XYZ file of C-alpha atoms in Angstrom:
647
model
C 63.739 30.986 176.729
C 66.447 33.710 176.917
C 68.580 34.329 173.826
C 72.146 33.195 173.797
C 74.613 35.987 174.668
C 76.650 35.117 171.623
C 73.769 35.634 169.194
C 74.146 39.480 169.389
C 77.743 39.416 167.988
C 77.868 37.930 164.513
C 81.653 38.121 164.553
C 81.672 35.345 167.067
C 80.820 31.792 166.340
C 78.746 29.511 168.671
C 81.892 28.567 170.510
C 82.806 32.304 171.250
C 85.746 32.508 168.854
C 86.271 35.530 166.507
C 85.686 35.044 162.793
C 88.860 35.866 160.724
C 88.834 38.028 157.412
C 90.037 36.313 154.309
C 93.711 37.003 153.562
C 92.961 38.338 150.053
C 90.655 41.083 151.320
C 93.106 42.098 154.008
C 95.938 42.459 151.470
C 93.739 44.518 149.137
C 92.899 46.942 151.966
C 96.558 47.308 152.811
C 97.455 48.060 149.189
C 94.742 50.726 148.975
C 95.946 52.424 152.138
C 99.536 52.319 150.892
C 98.513 53.780 147.532
C 96.650 56.645 149.188
C 99.644 57.389 151.388
C 101.940 57.312 148.344
C 99.727 59.796 146.474
C 99.638 62.139 149.463
C 103.374 61.948 149.984
C 104.024 62.554 146.274
C 101.723 65.584 146.277
C 103.372 67.013 149.369
C 106.803 66.460 147.814
C 105.803 68.220 144.601
C 104.356 71.168 146.505
C 107.126 71.532 149.045
C 110.158 70.528 147.003
C 109.513 70.862 143.275
C 107.198 73.876 143.668
C 109.264 75.650 146.278
C 110.757 78.178 143.837
C 107.382 78.982 142.341
C 105.714 79.550 145.679
C 108.702 81.505 146.886
C 108.301 83.796 143.852
C 104.598 84.158 144.553
C 105.358 85.013 148.143
C 107.928 87.568 147.032
C 105.357 89.080 144.670
C 103.137 89.702 147.655
C 105.808 91.779 149.327
C 107.860 93.109 146.365
C 106.428 95.599 143.860
C 108.104 96.610 140.620
C 107.816 100.402 140.395
C 108.529 101.765 136.909
C 111.088 104.508 136.402
C 109.941 106.413 133.330
C 112.709 107.550 131.014
C 112.783 111.295 130.342
C 112.335 112.199 126.680
C 115.222 113.728 124.827
C 115.344 117.503 124.737
C 114.966 119.476 121.513
C 117.343 122.260 120.432
C 117.571 124.665 117.524
C 120.426 124.493 114.990
C 122.735 126.470 117.279
C 122.057 124.392 120.375
C 119.508 126.721 121.958
C 116.897 124.920 124.006
C 113.395 124.652 122.518
C 111.797 121.811 124.495
C 112.768 120.762 128.016
C 111.481 118.424 130.755
C 110.471 119.197 134.317
C 110.019 116.877 137.327
C 106.451 116.030 138.233
C 104.463 113.562 140.343
C 101.558 111.522 139.011
C 98.988 109.416 140.842
C 98.220 105.858 139.718
C 95.606 103.348 140.856
C 96.701 99.743 141.533
C 93.658 97.525 141.134
C 95.435 94.536 142.694
C 95.642 96.421 145.988
C 91.955 97.358 146.111
C 89.236 95.149 147.545
C 86.428 97.277 146.152
C 87.449 100.436 144.317
C 83.868 101.658 144.043
C 83.609 102.017 147.814
C 86.733 104.194 147.865
C 85.711 106.514 145.021
C 84.132 109.267 147.199
C 87.265 109.567 149.333
C 89.578 109.454 146.302
C 87.465 112.058 144.558
C 87.693 114.490 147.478
C 91.389 113.931 148.103
C 92.523 114.272 144.486
C 89.920 116.867 143.437
C 88.617 114.670 140.624
C 84.873 114.245 139.937
C 83.667 110.714 140.612
C 82.246 110.373 137.103
C 85.677 111.231 135.675
C 87.334 108.493 137.759
C 84.673 106.033 136.649
C 85.302 106.993 133.017
C 89.040 106.335 133.495
C 88.319 102.930 135.037
C 86.020 102.010 132.157
C 88.703 103.064 129.677
C 91.163 100.600 131.253
C 88.619 97.870 131.961
C 90.092 95.506 129.383
C 93.696 96.144 130.463
C 95.497 93.533 132.620
C 94.692 93.920 136.302
C 98.338 94.287 137.230
C 98.674 97.385 135.012
C 98.624 100.683 136.969
C 95.938 103.130 135.865
C 96.945 106.819 135.630
C 94.461 108.869 137.631
C 95.988 112.337 137.720
C 99.130 114.030 136.470
C 101.022 116.893 138.075
C 99.429 116.364 141.471
C 99.901 119.112 144.064
C 101.782 118.840 147.374
C 98.427 118.686 149.194
C 97.329 115.778 147.035
C 100.632 113.982 147.665
C 100.118 114.480 151.399
C 96.593 113.093 151.134
C 97.880 109.893 149.506
C 100.548 109.403 152.171
C 98.076 110.049 154.995
C 95.617 107.470 153.667
C 97.992 104.593 152.876
C 96.071 102.181 155.115
C 92.634 103.168 153.818
C 93.610 103.578 150.162
C 96.457 101.127 149.428
C 95.452 101.219 145.768
C 96.813 104.774 145.323
C 100.454 105.109 144.345
C 102.616 108.055 143.276
C 105.241 108.005 140.571
C 107.970 110.527 139.771
C 107.906 111.427 136.074
C 109.470 113.940 133.696
C 106.932 116.025 131.808
C 107.372 118.075 128.653
C 107.881 121.830 128.868
C 107.119 123.538 125.563
C 107.535 127.167 124.475
C 104.669 129.370 125.545
C 101.981 130.919 123.357
C 102.154 128.075 120.838
C 105.630 129.068 119.623
C 106.584 126.597 116.834
C 103.859 124.278 118.136
C 102.955 122.751 114.768
C 106.584 122.037 113.976
C 107.528 120.611 117.383
C 104.229 118.827 118.071
C 103.185 117.480 121.452
C 103.018 114.249 123.440
C 100.017 112.406 124.789
C 98.796 109.013 125.887
C 98.902 106.350 123.198
C 95.411 105.700 121.838
C 93.710 102.350 121.236
C 93.817 103.028 117.506
C 97.577 103.603 117.656
C 98.102 100.380 119.609
C 96.585 98.482 116.672
C 99.284 99.951 114.412
C 102.417 97.737 114.053
C 104.518 100.863 114.552
C 103.352 100.928 118.192
C 103.601 97.178 118.807
C 105.981 97.659 121.741
C 103.839 100.246 123.508
C 101.408 99.600 126.359
C 98.162 101.405 127.215
C 98.967 104.522 129.194
C 102.365 105.065 127.541
C 103.181 108.623 126.483
C 104.093 109.041 122.820
C 104.577 111.838 120.311
C 101.266 112.780 118.752
C 102.304 115.339 116.093
C 105.256 117.187 114.601
C 108.833 116.273 115.474
C 107.589 114.550 118.629
C 105.707 112.028 116.481
C 108.192 111.553 113.654
C 111.159 110.993 115.963
C 109.319 109.412 118.895
C 111.531 106.309 118.896
C 114.626 108.533 119.153
C 113.270 110.857 121.821
C 111.528 108.176 123.865
C 114.327 106.397 125.753
C 114.016 103.139 127.749
C 112.121 102.864 131.035
C 113.705 101.334 134.139
C 112.224 99.978 137.347
C 112.967 99.459 141.019
C 111.974 96.587 143.331
C 110.220 97.984 146.388
C 109.317 96.003 149.526
C 105.766 96.760 150.661
C 103.501 95.460 153.394
C 99.948 94.183 153.017
C 98.688 97.779 152.923
C 101.021 98.747 150.115
C 103.258 100.823 152.357
C 106.856 101.000 151.194
C 109.271 99.338 153.614
C 112.526 99.218 151.655
C 114.341 98.697 148.349
C 115.848 95.559 146.867
C 117.313 96.807 143.608
C 117.007 99.248 140.742
C 117.414 99.261 136.967
C 118.045 102.808 135.830
C 116.076 104.342 132.978
C 117.953 105.330 129.816
C 116.998 108.884 128.779
C 115.897 109.562 125.220
C 118.328 111.087 122.752
C 118.428 114.863 122.376
C 117.627 116.236 118.919
C 119.036 119.272 117.156
C 116.640 120.783 114.637
C 117.518 122.750 111.522
C 115.356 125.586 112.859
C 117.070 128.919 113.448
C 115.479 130.367 116.568
C 116.042 133.967 115.424
C 114.370 133.356 112.056
C 111.570 131.404 113.737
C 110.903 134.295 116.107
C 110.740 136.731 113.187
C 108.231 134.463 111.405
C 106.091 134.070 114.522
C 106.043 137.820 115.088
C 105.183 138.573 111.450
C 102.262 136.160 111.520
C 100.837 137.336 114.854
C 97.076 137.911 114.736
C 96.712 136.509 111.232
C 95.561 133.214 109.730
C 98.109 131.489 107.560
C 101.650 130.139 107.502
C 105.278 131.079 106.943
C 107.985 128.605 105.987
C 111.655 129.441 105.415
C 114.081 127.028 103.715
C 117.765 126.888 102.914
C 117.557 125.872 99.218
C 121.179 124.660 99.253
C 120.322 121.810 101.644
C 116.550 121.680 102.138
C 116.945 122.614 105.809
C 113.826 124.217 107.268
C 114.936 127.427 108.984
C 111.488 128.412 110.258
C 107.941 127.125 110.150
C 105.000 128.956 111.701
C 101.271 128.404 111.404
C 98.400 130.466 112.781
C 96.202 130.161 114.701
C 98.212 127.952 116.987
C 97.676 125.920 120.157
C 99.468 125.358 123.451
C 101.118 121.906 123.448
C 101.582 122.188 127.221
C 97.805 121.769 127.507
C 97.967 118.487 125.600
C 100.935 116.962 127.392
C 99.496 116.937 130.904
C 96.010 118.212 131.649
C 93.907 118.800 128.551
C 90.596 120.253 129.671
C 87.296 119.787 127.912
C 86.807 123.548 127.573
C 90.201 124.008 125.890
C 89.581 121.090 123.529
C 86.105 122.331 122.603
C 87.535 125.778 121.947
C 89.967 124.294 119.437
C 87.306 122.170 117.757
C 84.915 125.120 117.444
C 87.547 127.426 115.921
C 86.785 127.723 112.183
C 90.429 128.571 111.457
C 91.584 125.086 112.556
C 94.357 125.718 115.113
C 95.599 122.111 114.931
C 96.264 122.303 111.188
C 99.875 122.941 110.236
C 99.054 125.229 107.333
C 102.680 125.264 106.193
C 102.372 121.657 104.999
C 98.609 120.999 105.042
C 96.834 124.065 103.639
C 95.989 123.263 100.009
C 94.991 126.485 98.282
C 95.249 128.154 94.876
C 98.690 129.809 94.635
C 97.542 132.796 92.602
C 100.197 134.691 90.690
C 103.129 132.982 92.418
C 102.379 130.198 89.936
C 103.465 132.556 87.149
C 107.096 131.716 87.959
C 106.401 128.083 87.124
C 104.547 129.257 84.012
C 107.631 131.279 83.046
C 109.869 128.227 83.408
C 107.549 126.211 81.184
C 107.225 128.998 78.602
C 110.953 129.725 78.391
C 112.096 126.102 78.403
C 109.589 125.320 75.642
C 110.851 128.295 73.600
C 107.445 129.996 73.618
C 107.784 132.925 76.025
C 111.015 134.522 74.731
C 109.431 136.230 71.732
C 105.874 136.501 73.018
C 104.452 140.038 73.152
C 101.033 140.962 74.499
C 99.150 144.256 74.502
C 97.305 144.249 77.811
C 94.144 146.362 77.777
C 92.761 145.089 81.053
C 92.227 141.523 79.939
C 91.608 139.309 76.911
C 88.960 136.998 75.484
C 89.452 133.247 75.087
C 86.871 130.747 73.857
C 84.059 133.266 74.058
C 84.819 134.424 77.621
C 86.564 137.594 78.788
C 89.314 137.103 81.380
C 90.140 140.277 83.279
C 93.507 141.707 84.313
C 93.697 144.104 87.252
C 95.360 146.836 85.166
C 95.961 148.071 81.625
C 99.662 147.248 81.324
C 100.058 147.996 77.631
C 102.983 146.287 75.885
C 104.139 143.292 77.937
C 106.885 140.727 77.393
C 108.515 138.093 79.597
C 110.877 140.674 81.112
C 108.173 142.874 82.605
C 105.303 140.368 82.827
C 106.604 139.012 86.154
C 107.109 142.342 87.970
C 103.830 143.633 86.498
C 102.179 140.295 87.317
C 100.197 140.763 84.124
C 97.354 138.250 83.953
C 96.786 138.887 80.253
C 100.327 137.764 79.374
C 100.027 134.531 81.353
C 96.497 133.820 80.061
C 97.997 133.920 76.584
C 101.034 131.845 77.574
C 98.829 129.188 79.162
C 96.671 128.989 76.063
C 99.748 128.455 73.878
C 101.365 125.857 76.147
C 98.292 123.760 76.925
C 97.433 122.118 80.245
C 99.589 119.011 79.879
C 102.772 120.968 79.149
C 102.094 123.201 82.156
C 101.428 120.141 84.303
C 104.662 118.492 83.156
C 106.777 121.365 84.470
C 104.728 121.869 87.633
C 105.035 118.207 88.557
C 108.762 118.225 87.810
C 109.035 121.093 90.322
C 107.305 119.041 93.014
C 103.692 120.191 92.793
C 100.838 117.692 93.296
C 103.135 115.473 95.376
C 104.537 115.515 98.864
C 107.912 117.151 99.360
C 108.905 114.398 101.798
C 109.438 116.753 104.738
C 109.921 114.730 107.926
C 106.641 115.809 109.509
C 103.387 113.820 109.649
C 100.275 114.443 107.560
C 101.791 116.466 104.718
C 99.266 117.242 101.970
C 99.866 116.742 98.235
C 98.004 119.597 96.544
C 96.613 119.285 93.015
C 97.988 119.926 89.534
C 95.250 119.434 86.936
C 95.830 117.783 83.586
C 93.765 115.940 81.009
C 94.559 112.606 82.682
C 93.826 114.037 86.147
C 90.361 115.262 85.195
C 89.506 112.056 83.391
C 90.511 110.037 86.451
C 88.993 112.342 89.104
C 85.818 113.496 87.346
C 85.462 111.114 84.392
C 85.242 114.151 82.120
C 87.416 115.541 79.326
C 89.553 118.635 79.853
C 88.320 121.730 78.030
C 90.800 124.239 76.587
C 89.023 127.114 78.306
C 89.889 125.654 81.705
C 93.589 126.143 81.005
C 93.312 129.932 81.012
C 92.690 130.267 84.761
C 95.411 127.734 85.556
C 97.887 130.107 83.887
C 97.506 132.550 86.784
C 97.396 129.928 89.558
C 93.623 129.667 89.830
C 91.163 126.988 88.774
C 91.863 123.483 90.030
C 95.537 124.001 90.922
C 96.319 123.953 94.663
C 99.621 123.975 96.533
C 100.965 124.045 100.075
C 103.337 126.778 101.288
C 106.245 124.344 101.641
C 105.727 123.079 98.081
C 105.791 126.615 96.763
C 108.895 127.558 98.780
C 110.743 124.481 97.531
C 109.681 124.971 93.893
C 110.588 128.661 93.596
C 113.723 128.216 95.683
C 114.726 125.387 93.346
C 114.144 127.561 90.291
C 116.282 130.350 91.781
C 118.952 127.694 92.506
C 119.239 126.768 88.848
C 116.778 123.872 88.942
C 118.223 122.048 91.975
C 115.614 120.940 94.528
C 116.276 119.284 97.876
C 114.001 117.346 100.209
C 112.961 119.665 103.059
C 113.811 118.402 106.545
C 113.602 119.724 110.101
C 116.164 117.408 111.760
C 119.806 117.192 110.701
C 120.415 113.769 109.104
C 123.459 113.120 111.313
C 121.280 113.439 114.425
C 119.846 109.952 113.852
C 121.268 106.608 112.817
C 121.319 105.597 109.129
C 118.626 103.005 109.865
C 116.372 105.589 111.501
C 116.965 108.047 108.676
C 116.044 105.406 106.100
C 112.866 104.615 108.052
C 111.931 108.314 108.084
C 112.435 108.602 104.326
C 110.318 105.513 103.740
C 107.566 106.750 106.050
C 107.552 110.288 104.654
C 108.159 109.583 101.022
C 108.100 112.452 98.552
C 109.732 113.729 95.419
C 113.079 113.946 97.275
C 116.246 115.544 95.886
C 116.059 116.255 92.175
C 117.389 118.476 89.416
C 115.363 119.790 86.489
C 116.857 121.181 83.267
C 116.974 124.981 83.348
C 119.147 126.865 80.901
C 121.376 129.630 82.315
C 119.715 132.240 80.073
C 116.231 131.380 81.250
C 117.433 131.195 84.854
C 118.827 134.716 84.577
C 115.644 136.097 82.989
C 113.417 134.692 85.717
C 115.586 135.644 88.691
C 116.164 139.191 87.395
C 112.424 139.590 86.866
C 111.733 138.414 90.430
C 114.267 140.946 91.709
C 112.258 143.655 89.919
C 109.099 142.558 91.767
C 110.530 144.048 94.955
C 113.340 146.239 93.627
C 111.633 148.197 90.838
C 108.816 150.746 91.128
C 106.862 148.731 88.540
C 106.964 145.647 90.776
C 103.905 144.499 92.703
C 105.915 144.261 95.956
C 108.074 147.369 95.671
C 106.685 148.622 98.991
C 108.407 145.648 100.660
C 111.870 146.241 99.150
C 114.846 146.096 101.498
C 117.641 148.618 101.106
C 121.010 146.994 100.680
C 119.570 143.477 100.313
C 119.218 141.590 97.030
C 115.610 140.663 97.760
C 113.636 138.937 94.975
C 110.246 137.241 94.895
C 106.745 136.976 93.508
C 103.373 138.046 94.843
C 100.139 136.126 94.490
C 96.528 137.145 95.068
C 94.168 134.191 94.903
C 90.417 134.638 94.886
C 88.470 132.416 97.266
C 85.236 132.686 95.266
C 84.085 133.751 91.835
C 83.008 137.314 91.084
C 79.376 136.186 90.856
C 79.552 134.412 94.212
C 81.306 137.428 95.717
C 78.562 139.787 94.577
C 75.917 137.501 96.083
C 77.755 137.090 99.376
C 77.702 140.770 100.265
C 81.428 140.852 101.055
C 83.087 140.413 104.434
C 86.543 139.448 105.660
C 86.199 135.787 104.713
C 85.553 136.732 101.091
C 88.863 138.577 100.721
C 91.484 136.869 98.520
C 94.331 134.863 99.999
C 97.627 136.742 99.893
C 100.750 134.812 98.854
C 104.380 135.766 98.525
C 107.548 133.776 97.927
C 110.789 135.700 98.416
C 114.498 134.966 98.590
C 117.935 136.454 98.964
C 120.067 136.707 96.934
C 118.119 136.396 93.703
C 120.321 133.609 92.308
C 121.474 130.613 94.359
C 119.664 132.041 97.387
C 120.647 131.295 100.968
C 117.057 131.527 102.170
C 113.626 131.337 100.563
C 110.475 132.370 102.437
C 106.903 131.469 101.494
C 104.036 133.355 103.126
C 100.362 132.462 103.049
C 98.040 135.025 104.636
C 94.503 133.744 104.338
C 92.132 136.569 103.433
C 95.117 138.931 103.461
C 93.711 140.575 100.307
C 96.792 141.430 98.210
C 100.057 139.597 97.737
C 102.084 142.720 98.556
C 100.724 142.472 102.112
C 102.360 139.058 102.465
C 105.518 140.451 100.873
C 105.932 142.763 103.861
C 105.763 139.756 106.200
C 108.392 137.899 104.185
C 110.585 141.016 104.220
C 110.603 140.922 108.037
C 111.905 137.360 108.012
C 114.471 138.049 105.270
C 115.663 141.161 107.089
C 116.105 139.249 110.374
C 118.086 136.542 108.601
C 120.384 138.914 106.689
C 121.069 141.135 109.697
C 121.987 138.099 111.755
C 124.444 136.913 109.108
C 126.008 140.364 108.891
C 126.367 140.647 112.659
C 127.904 137.217 112.784
C 130.360 138.167 110.059
C 131.313 141.127 112.230
C 131.719 138.819 115.238
C 128.710 140.397 116.907
C 126.169 137.883 118.090
C 122.842 138.532 119.755
C 121.784 135.714 122.035
C 118.188 134.571 121.753
C 116.284 132.225 124.018
C 113.244 130.166 123.171
C 110.179 131.492 125.011
C 109.677 128.383 127.139
C 106.520 128.208 129.190
C 106.743 128.721 132.938
C 106.744 125.378 134.707
C 103.675 124.486 136.768
C 103.898 125.515 140.407
C 104.565 122.102 141.886
C 107.334 120.980 144.222
C 110.729 121.166 142.512
C 108.978 122.206 139.310
C 108.774 125.961 139.584
C 111.052 128.122 137.502
C 111.653 131.715 136.647
C 110.189 133.004 133.404
C 112.602 133.191 130.508
C 114.092 136.476 129.430
C 112.172 136.985 126.197
C 108.570 138.194 126.040
C 105.965 135.925 124.445
C 106.461 135.375 120.732
C 102.978 136.754 120.112
C 104.094 140.270 121.035
């Protein structure tokens, strides 16, 4: 029997009629379809209508690139408006990681075109690995015209390479005033963790020392940017707009270029420092430190060989010895001893018979000569150790410390430069705190001649002796005129570089006259230790200091040598009372203080002659010995008129 034809279609009943779906199921299916359509329509509406602006911005980002316009730093001038630090136009190469599919594949070509070793590029990439991907990575500064041409010729192959016009620092050559001015460099990771650099980004250029660091926020300026239309290969097609950069503010320093040049020349080939101050105001007229460094090397293309040479130099070229060298002051400290002795009423009637030294507490302390009868009037020009041994023993360490501290020793002066050192002024409390030991009376004897535990910096000594010669009035040293910055910025500088500040100590007119006349005899009388440095027609006063770097026993075991010679100090001024300039000289291993006196005389002579010529309406123009700009397009320049300061 054949099957019924209707049995193969279950939707049909035995009579051939279609079976209908229940109405409830049909309505449910319709609701589901309608809901799905509603969801799709809503999604499309959100994407195409509500999200239109967002996607339009994303689309614009694919074709518009914000190119930064770096603000040039403010220039730096001396007190008379003569240029010390300038800028020059340069081109740098950056890598845009967003434009690169695989940077590693392009490294060989980039290395050849930019003349950078592959391992150096890889090190740069690792350094910026944690930085946001949109942040450009600086590959090379001061690129050559050939390297610029390479980048332009390979736009399609290397869309990740971009050039940027920048202004780079141009410093004086041969390290002229390098420690004072400082240098700029890329902000470090450690600095970025400091709240002071909260608004800086990796790769930003900031001041790293000297004036550049202290006044970075003033010199820095505000960067701008321009919107550039680019294609998928990063090629520039046009401009949409531009926000101009705001240059940094220029700064006028208190430095006198003529005095600075005299200091640099005097210190050439030596290890040490010279600092010149105007005691009336605290203005720093000159500050030189040797050995020095070339800040131009740091600001653009510091090489490993140059850096290693600095690190391996035992004389520490990066140290600003004018504010950081902490050494025994030798006999220059006798001026502070004289203040203490006279103000305490001890030194006026003290008489000593110097027979080449004296014994205290069972030990003989030598003097370099047999001076015979010595009093306060000839003890300073003689620089008689025996007199000041005796004075120290009578005063005691705490009385000496009281006057030394009042004159700014063992504390920062507050000069507006980073990393100033404090020095040390020993006392009973100091030794108990530092060594957990009592002070012994015998230790006071060496302190009386500026030896033992006492240490000072050249700027401390210049300020202290200049303050004494000014009748006890001391001012905070500074290298930038206060009116060059806003009151808020000036207050921030004073808070950051706190020190003893402006102060006045009691100093009777009689004692002031005794001390200043005695200092004038140091250079102006044949009995003075610095008579060989006297200046005809100039009221030149001062005090020498010869500070041993090791004991006599250690010296005899060492076998001698240049590094065993004493440090030579001198602090000089003109005129002797209420001086217009005070000069402190530290010549490490310079042997005798009168050697440093000759260096100070050169600076004093340059200052006085300039003032006299100016009074006669005769003015010699000086120019800072700026370095020659690198030979790059639009960056070459003729050398300046003056020879290098080292000559």
